[in-house]
Amino acid sequence: MVITNGIAPLTSAPSDIISPLLPPPPPSTTTPISTPSSLPSAVVKIEEPLPYVSLKTGLCYDVRMRYHAKIVTNAYDYTDPHPEDPRRVYRIYKALAEAGLVDMKGASGAGHIGSKLMQHVPAREATKEEVTLVHELKHWDFVERTATMTQNELVEETDNGDSVYFNNDSWFCAKLSCGGVIDTCKAVVRGDVKNAIAVVRPPGHHAEPYKPAGFCMFNNVAVASRVILKEFPDQVKKILILDWDIHHGNGTQRAFYNDPNVLYISLHRYDNGKFYPGGTFGNYDKVGEGAGEGFNVNIPWPCGGMGDGDYIYAFQKTVMPIAEEFDPDLVILSSGFDAAPGDELGECFVSPAAYGHMTHMLKSLAHGKLAVVLEGGYNLDSIATSALGVTKVLIGDAPMPLTNVYARPEAVQTVEKVSRTLARFWKCMKIGHMIHDLPGAPPVERLHDIIRRYQASQLFAHFSMTKLPIFRDRISRSFEDQVLCTPGFQSAKTVVVIVHDPPDVWTEPDPVTGQISLHETFVMDAEIKYIQWAHQKGYGVVDINAPAVFTGQEDEGYNVQAALQDLCLYVWDNYLDLSDARNFVFVGVGEACGGHVYLLGHREVRERVRASIAFAGSKTLFPIVPIMDEFITDWYYKNSLVLTSSNHPMWDQPNGSKNPRKKYGNVQRTEYETMNELLIGKYSEVIAFAEEDIEESSSEEDHEGPDRKRLKSDRTTNDEDWVDGVTPASAPAVL
Amino acid sequence: MVITNGIAPLTSAPSDIISPLLPPPPPSTTTPISTPSSLPSAVVKIEEPLPYVSLKTGLCYDVRMRYHAKIVTNAYDYTDPHPEDPRRVYRIYKALAEAGLVDMKGASGAGHIGSKLMQHVPAREATKEEVTLVHELKHWDFVERTATMTQNELVEETDNGDSVYFNNDSWFCAKLSCGGVIDTCKAVVRGDVKNAIAVVRPPGHHAEPYKPAGFCMFNNVAVASRVILKEFPDQVKKILILDWDIHHGNGTQRAFYNDPNVLYISLHRYDNGKFYPGGTFGNYDKVGEGAGEGFNVNIPWPCGGMGDGDYIYAFQKTVMPIAEEFDPDLVILSSGFDAAPGDELGECFVSPAAYGHMTHMLKSLAHGKLAVVLEGGYNLDSIATSALGVTKVLIGDAPMPLTNVYARPEAVQTVEKVSRTLARFWKCMKIGHMIHDLPGAPPVERLHDIIRRYQASQLFAHFSMTKLPIFRDRISRSFEDQVLCTPGFQSAKTVVVIVHDPPDVWTEPDPVTGQISLHETFVMDAEIKYIQWAHQKGYGVVDINAPAVFTGQEDEGYNVQAALQDLCLYVWDNYLDLSDARNFVFVGVGEACGGHVYLLGHREVRERVRASIAFAGSKTLFPIVPIMDEFITDWYYKNSLVLTSSNHPMWDQPNGSKNPRKKYGNVQRTEYETMNELLIGKYSEVIAFAEEDIEESSSEEDHEGPDRKRLKSDRTTNDEDWVDGVTPASAPAVL
């Protein structure tokens, strides 16, 4: 041997379990380069097969695992069987047989299982000693009791509200499934097979140490991991469990949450805690605890529809770097196929090709020692084709080319959150996130505040704009410095009110530290064009900057949107409504539109507000809420312009109505993508729209008569009922 | 067949080249899922091997390639043979044989080449028609002529100054090498073998269409690519050439520079254009041209010492995403092994394990159709172990675990530059770089200017600091607003001069767009502590902000460092030197230290400057240059404090001297990493150091006597020679 023989399987110990298939153990350590004495024996060995390559892929399959089935209690059960269906394992075996990997007769239990490429790993019942390495004794006892329960007891006593069912064979099947997985992992560790797939049911990854859950009785993978760590202490010190079932493997995570020797990585739908198994245990910030801190990695997808590009991205960006840094001795794959297209529970689109690619990547770890274990996956066709994609790569095929390689923004953002969180624990994740714990010392300033003060100084220099005092306690702190006005706006005939998000900032930070270069960072503030316009026209201007501070969780009640709404009402009640202005034009930019649209619905504004322009971009659209004035919706539709980006998600909805409802105003799709393009590109159109309304309002004042030209035909008769000159008796002016 | 049979080799066409080894071609297109009619035949096929997995790995090797050798013209050639040594191919073959992959006898040309795992691909001479698909006819003619040249002619006429040598057999060997590579690629494309390695010489990737270069005569890989594209137009429309030779494959890049069907990706040492083949053709901005724009990817390492973590990072971050997006039909690997440890030309550390991992990743492309072709690599042991690492993965072994998985900052930065450059062409590279062409419209401001104006307003508010006028034309534009001073500093007894880089800004930009959130961006300006200190002490303060603007290339003469030096001299000549101050303390922060250290060397400052503190962090250290005063180096060493980060690269140099030379000042390694930690952590020590000097200076004035306490023993006798009260007759005060 000329080179470090790291590839050879662990055949050397323990000596009693060496497979007869294998050649004698190779020298276990590095031998110096070019030892001529080893040459003759090398020549002799030439007809011997190489250890690793000549090994087959293991297959654990046992027809008896089909005995576990849901007890039929009503007719509905016949037409719509439970998704964790006994045919699941059969259909996978059948797909392998049809592809020529194994003998079809094996599917019935009568014939030979395996082939030249695959080797049968017989399933056997897991023992109490093995199962209780993970599960509490009372859990074992409970499952044991189900074997002798009556039908009624089975239906009534086993329903713990967490998606499990039992019959009298479930106990046996659960032990068989678990034992099969244990022996599959053992076969891989011993080098009886080069890698393996266990096509077993019931699945395991939801089973908690103390209870069954989510179709799972015993946590097969967790039990097998504990057995391997116990029985092969020298060969296997570190296990990576990769769980790509679309559901979070809560049970597996729990079993190793404080264990640094088992790295659990799960990719799953999370949907903000609403996807099964629910709650926050599957979120990215659950990183393990105690000695196990950092050894639990959740990649929680925020929604369905994830596909090949997303999974491959997560693997390349996070899973593989961390796995390589961890350097496991064995990889166990909790392989649900419910992220495959066609799975009604998962609603994702991971193709057999992508499953193959991910398997291929995992094969590069741990000398290729990879045990694939079936978990969920409920579309019988999908799980069959997916499992075949995985198994072909296990035997040595190249994965099929990917057809979709692009990650969605949702995936990129999720993976980024995960990477940032894990940078504390994994050096490979530190890239771009080297600086974390910002010192709380006084010299630290939020850039937002610096830029707002700069804006204020510019607006003062060019337009003499100054701060408008805000005395209301609840909102004053967030909005200090945020409201500016032109001098004497109270006596202007026309006032333009601009409510906007902070300006856009672009940069390309240092890829190593995440530090940005001030010279390569640009602040773009196109709103100033609108202030210039108003200033030239002699209009008064009130400029409200809506900071995006979130000091707490959004759902903790009072959030920044609510604060902005309060602020807009405050400015209306204390300044605008009391001013001499006969014409108001509202211009909203970004999420801040929520503030002025709220105001329009919560005060009687129709007689003085001439136009409401919302630069929504690709942000949220805000409906007007007719609290004070039941005709405001029609009014808003006629007097508003809501400008959206060409890429606003609204326009992509396949089955949605083409146009949003009237309450969202006159929504238009533009050809622009970014907010600044929109602000600059629509400038002429927007000021024409605003000015038309202002002039009309003046002429209307003179001859009481003709309705607004543009939308005349749409006007409802109710428009005649406008009430003049009533100041709303709303909240007190100053609290 | 149940599933898309994308994995099967291209056995179906052209029909005249089907290998007799292969089973009948499988159905070539997608069949619907679960066709029960296909079941019986699947059962019958069960004893047949699967097409792909049963295929062997091809090996092209021919002892005759050893005939090409350098003509020995002097005794030196015996003791120090040319690195492109005939034994290169033999040693690789030998390593494969010793590992049991092939028969040792094959190495001599007498025995069987190949084994159960590998299949011989015979080499044959490439034809004129083939070679001239890439090379000009005159190039072919020239190489042909070498076969009949005299020894003298060979030595004299073939030396084109670009590292090539010839003997009378070079012509034959070059054709054999090229023909071998062509047939190796053909065997892979046809599916005669699942993948292959061509252990050939002379290498090819430096050979230009019009001339031999860098040990290369014909560009084997380029010629083979052209032949494949021509002869297999239906099966192979796109080829990926991955070149991990440590040298840039200039010839290959040239051959396909405007061809969108051949994606050339090269990882190589660049060393700012100084590494062979030199020049800028291998830089990251060379992305192809015309239709081929974007289809040329250079990953140019800035230095030697690159290792496994760097290459794996580049593969995960850039190579594989782009390769997957390109979706090639064939991958050809220009596989030099001169990045392996021990190669004296490459000076890198890529292990056989890493070569295996990269090969494993490439195997996931193009249905596994991968042809590995030897290029450079000159340490005979290293190329043997590296090639074995690659070949074991080709036959199906798992790659050996990686021992080093961390990318160096140099690698991260290089890969980031590449990704940014390629974001224009590859959607997968757009992540984090979506916004590129910033509009040039007026509302765009550099963040640097906004923050400096904010700083100025803060320094005015707290310390009444105002702008110091700078009238010198050449520097005024870059440094407008950049010099601030306390009122009346001219009459203070002590003046603190702070020369600093812009403050640090931290952020975590949106991973999709690269946009930053102002609320999650922090500006840290710890220098203000030092201004506070000086202000409290009643000292005058001059604050010079050194912007990091680079409007041109650094080497285009006048750069920002030179401008800063000019500015410091200007401030000294026009303000500081003319002031009443008896004590100056200079505080430099970051790269800006270059400014004040330059000043100290270029003016006579010893009698008034009491201390020079440089917060160097991990930035450049600046030596004092004794232009005006030959004793300044000693003086500087005694009166300076140069504070470096614990991770300053200087401290890592293995063979360097432990401490930098005196001209760099009194350099100290601190326990801090970031500049702000340094500024805050060393605050007390630094002000004590500065104050001690100031006090001493006062007492020295009184009793003329004792030397500075701290460094008394080090003082030279020359210190007595200080000249008092002489104003330097240097540059005119105002230009």
PDB file of C-alpha atoms in Angstrom, chain B residues 66 68 123-124 140 150 173 228 249 346 351 410 413 455 479 484-485 509 514 521 552 554 581 596 648 685-686 720:
ATOM      1  CA  ARG B  66       8.283   8.441 -21.987  1.00  0.00           C
ATOM      2  CA  HIS B  68       9.861  12.711 -25.064  1.00  0.00           C
ATOM      3  CA  ALA B 123      -3.379   5.681 -26.979  1.00  0.00           C
ATOM      4  CA  ARG B 124      -2.959   6.412 -30.656  1.00  0.00           C
ATOM      5  CA  TRP B 140       1.494  21.548 -36.442  1.00  0.00           C
ATOM      6  CA  THR B 150      19.603  17.770 -35.503  1.00  0.00           C
ATOM      7  CA  CYS B 173       4.778  11.683 -28.049  1.00  0.00           C
ATOM      8  CA  ILE B 228     -16.087  15.408 -29.182  1.00  0.00           C
ATOM      9  CA  GLY B 249      -4.488  27.033 -18.571  1.00  0.00           C
ATOM     10  CA  GLY B 346       3.073  25.106  -6.829  1.00  0.00           C
ATOM     11  CA  SER B 351      -4.114  16.547  -0.219  1.00  0.00           C
ATOM     12  CA  GLU B 410      -7.417  34.978   0.886  1.00  0.00           C
ATOM     13  CA  GLN B 413     -11.991  37.001  -0.761  1.00  0.00           C
ATOM     14  CA  GLN B 455     -19.103  62.956  12.784  1.00  0.00           C
ATOM     15  CA  PHE B 479     -10.012  65.721   1.930  1.00  0.00           C
ATOM     16  CA  LEU B 484     -11.366  69.188  12.042  1.00  0.00           C
ATOM     17  CA  CYS B 485      -9.837  71.074  14.942  1.00  0.00           C
ATOM     18  CA  PRO B 509     -27.096  42.537   4.531  1.00  0.00           C
ATOM     19  CA  GLY B 514     -27.254  42.553  -0.703  1.00  0.00           C
ATOM     20  CA  THR B 521     -26.231  48.418  10.855  1.00  0.00           C
ATOM     21  CA  GLY B 552      -7.859  54.390  -9.893  1.00  0.00           C
ATOM     22  CA  GLU B 554      -3.161  51.654  -6.696  1.00  0.00           C
ATOM     23  CA  ALA B 581       2.430  73.944  21.083  1.00  0.00           C
ATOM     24  CA  HIS B 596       1.600  60.397  10.552  1.00  0.00           C
ATOM     25  CA  HIS B 648      -1.793  40.365  12.863  1.00  0.00           C
ATOM     26  CA  GLU B 685      -2.383  52.390  28.836  1.00  0.00           C
ATOM     27  CA  VAL B 686      -2.209  54.681  25.829  1.00  0.00           C
ATOM     28  CA  GLU B 720      22.498  64.543  23.315  1.00  0.00           C
TER      29      GLU B 720
END
